[in-house]
């Protein structure tokens, strides 16, 4: 399972979700869905823009955790 750690990176950068949404150019609602893990996919262009604004790597935002079977 992939876990989204966007909230942690935003807190580290002392940035609000609204500010990131404006700088990335996507809606606050869509970015909020991403932050809470309510999306099934993310475009590489969106991930690229987020990483550019936050000055981070995709691995700072996305984490893989093995499912418990």
Coordinates of N, CA and C in Angstrom, one line a residue:
X1 N 0.9 -1.2 0.0 CA 0.0 0.0 0.0 C 0.9 1.2 0.0
X2 N 0.5 2.2 -0.7 CA 1.2 3.5 -0.7 C 0.5 4.5 0.2
X3 N 1.3 5.1 1.1 CA 0.8 6.1 2.0 C 1.3 7.4 1.6
X4 N 0.5 8.4 1.7 CA 0.8 9.8 1.3 C 1.2 10.5 2.6
X5 N 2.4 11.1 2.5 CA 3.0 11.8 3.7 C 3.1 13.3 3.4
X6 N 2.2 13.8 2.6 CA 2.2 15.2 2.2 C 2.0 16.1 3.4
X7 N 1.2 15.7 4.3 CA 0.9 16.6 5.5 C 2.2 16.8 6.3
X8 N 3.0 15.7 6.4 CA 4.3 15.8 7.2 C 5.3 16.8 6.5
X9 N 5.4 16.7 5.1 CA 6.3 17.5 4.4 C 5.8 19.0 4.5
X10 N 4.5 19.2 4.4 CA 4.0 20.6 4.5 C 4.3 21.1 5.9
X11 N 4.1 20.3 6.9 CA 4.4 20.8 8.3 C 5.9 21.1 8.4
X12 N 6.8 20.3 7.9 CA 8.2 20.5 7.9 C 8.6 21.8 7.2
X13 N 7.9 22.2 6.1 CA 8.1 23.4 5.4 C 7.4 24.6 5.9
X14 N 6.5 24.3 6.9 CA 5.6 25.4 7.5 C 4.8 26.1 6.4
X15 N 4.2 25.2 5.5 CA 3.4 25.7 4.4 C 2.0 25.2 4.6
X16 N 1.1 26.0 4.2 CA -0.3 25.6 4.2 C -0.7 24.9 2.9
X17 N -1.7 24.1 3.0 CA -2.2 23.4 1.8 C -2.7 24.4 0.8
X18 N -3.4 25.4 1.2 CA -3.9 26.5 0.2 C -2.7 27.1 -0.5
X19 N -1.6 27.4 0.1 CA -0.5 28.0 -0.5 C 0.1 27.0 -1.5
X20 N 0.3 25.8 -1.2 CA 0.8 24.8 -2.1 C -0.1 24.6 -3.3
X21 N -1.4 24.5 -3.1 CA -2.3 24.4 -4.2 C -2.2 25.6 -5.2
X22 N -2.1 26.8 -4.7 CA -2.0 27.9 -5.5 C -0.7 27.9 -6.3
X23 N 0.4 27.5 -5.7 CA 1.7 27.5 -6.4 C 1.8 26.3 -7.4
X24 N 1.1 25.2 -7.1 CA 1.2 24.0 -8.0 C 0.2 24.2 -9.1
X25 N -0.9 24.9 -8.9 CA -1.9 25.2 -9.9 C -3.0 24.1 -10.0
X26 N -3.3 23.5 -8.8 CA -4.4 22.6 -8.8 C -5.3 23.1 -7.7
X27 N -6.6 22.6 -7.7 CA -7.5 23.0 -6.7 C -7.2 22.6 -5.3
X28 N -7.6 23.3 -4.4 CA -7.4 23.0 -3.0 C -8.1 21.7 -2.6
X29 N -9.2 21.4 -3.2 CA -10.0 20.2 -3.0 C -9.2 19.0 -3.5
X30 N -8.7 19.1 -4.7 CA -7.9 18.0 -5.3 C -6.7 17.7 -4.5
X31 N -6.0 18.7 -4.0 CA -4.8 18.6 -3.2 C -5.1 18.0 -1.9
X32 N -6.3 18.4 -1.3 CA -6.7 17.8 0.0 C -7.0 16.3 -0.2
X33 N -7.6 15.9 -1.3 CA -7.9 14.5 -1.5 C -6.6 13.8 -1.6
X34 N -5.6 14.3 -2.2 CA -4.3 13.7 -2.3 C -3.7 13.6 -0.9
X35 N -3.7 14.6 -0.2 CA -3.1 14.6 1.2 C -3.7 13.6 2.1
X36 N -5.0 13.4 2.0 CA -5.7 12.4 2.8 C -5.7 11.0 2.2
X37 N -5.1 10.8 1.1 CA -5.1 9.5 0.5 C -6.3 9.0 -0.2
X38 N -7.2 9.9 -0.5 CA -8.5 9.5 -1.1 C -8.4 9.5 -2.6
X39 N -7.2 9.4 -3.2 CA -7.1 9.3 -4.6 C -6.5 8.0 -5.0
X40 N -6.8 7.5 -6.2 CA -6.2 6.2 -6.6 C -5.0 6.4 -7.5
X41 N -4.8 7.6 -8.0 CA -3.6 7.9 -8.9 C -3.2 9.4 -8.8
X42 N -2.0 9.6 -9.2 CA -1.5 11.0 -9.2 C -0.7 11.1 -10.5
X43 N -0.9 12.2 -11.2 CA -0.1 12.4 -12.4 C 1.3 12.8 -12.0
X44 N 2.3 12.3 -12.9 CA 3.7 12.6 -12.7 C 3.9 14.1 -12.7
X45 N 3.1 14.8 -13.6 CA 3.3 16.3 -13.7 C 2.9 17.0 -12.4
X46 N 1.8 16.4 -11.7 CA 1.4 17.0 -10.4 C 2.5 16.7 -9.4
X47 N 2.9 15.5 -9.3 CA 4.0 15.1 -8.4 C 5.2 15.9 -8.6
X48 N 5.6 16.2 -9.9 CA 6.8 17.0 -10.2 C 6.6 18.4 -9.7
X49 N 5.4 19.0 -9.9 CA 5.2 20.3 -9.5 C 5.2 20.5 -7.9
X50 N 4.6 19.5 -7.2 CA 4.6 19.5 -5.8 C 6.1 19.4 -5.3
X51 N 6.9 18.5 -5.8 CA 8.3 18.3 -5.4 C 9.1 19.6 -5.7
X52 N 8.8 20.2 -6.8 CA 9.5 21.5 -7.2 C 9.2 22.6 -6.1
X53 N 7.9 22.7 -5.8 CA 7.6 23.8 -4.8 C 8.1 23.5 -3.4
X54 N 8.0 22.2 -3.0 CA 8.4 21.8 -1.7 C 9.9 21.5 -1.6
X55 N 10.6 21.5 -2.7 CA 12.0 21.2 -2.8 C 12.3 19.8 -2.1
X56 N 11.6 18.8 -2.6 CA 11.7 17.5 -2.0 C 11.8 16.4 -3.0
X57 N 11.9 15.2 -2.6 CA 11.9 14.1 -3.5 C 10.5 13.4 -3.4
X58 N 10.1 12.6 -4.5 CA 8.8 11.9 -4.4 C 8.8 11.0 -3.2
X59 N 9.9 10.4 -2.8 CA 10.0 9.5 -1.7 C 9.7 10.2 -0.3
X60 N 9.8 11.5 -0.3 CA 9.5 12.3 0.9 C 8.0 12.3 1.1
X61 N 7.3 12.2 0.0 CA 5.8 12.3 0.0 C 5.1 11.0 0.0
X62 N 5.7 10.0 -0.8 CA 5.1 8.7 -0.9 C 5.9 7.7 -0.2
X63 N 5.2 6.8 0.5 CA 5.8 5.7 1.3 C 5.1 4.4 1.0
X64 N 5.9 3.4 0.7 CA 5.3 2.0 0.5 C 5.3 1.2 1.8
X65 N 4.2 0.7 2.2 CA 4.1 -0.2 3.3 C 3.4 -1.5 2.9
X66 N 4.0 -2.6 3.2 CA 3.4 -3.9 2.8 C 2.1 -4.1 3.5
X67 N 1.1 -4.6 2.7 CA -0.2 -4.9 3.2 C -0.1 -6.0 4.2
X68 N -1.0 -6.0 5.2 CA -1.1 -7.1 6.2 C -2.1 -8.1 5.6
X69 N -1.7 -9.3 5.3 CA -2.6 -10.3 4.8 C -3.0 -11.3 5.9

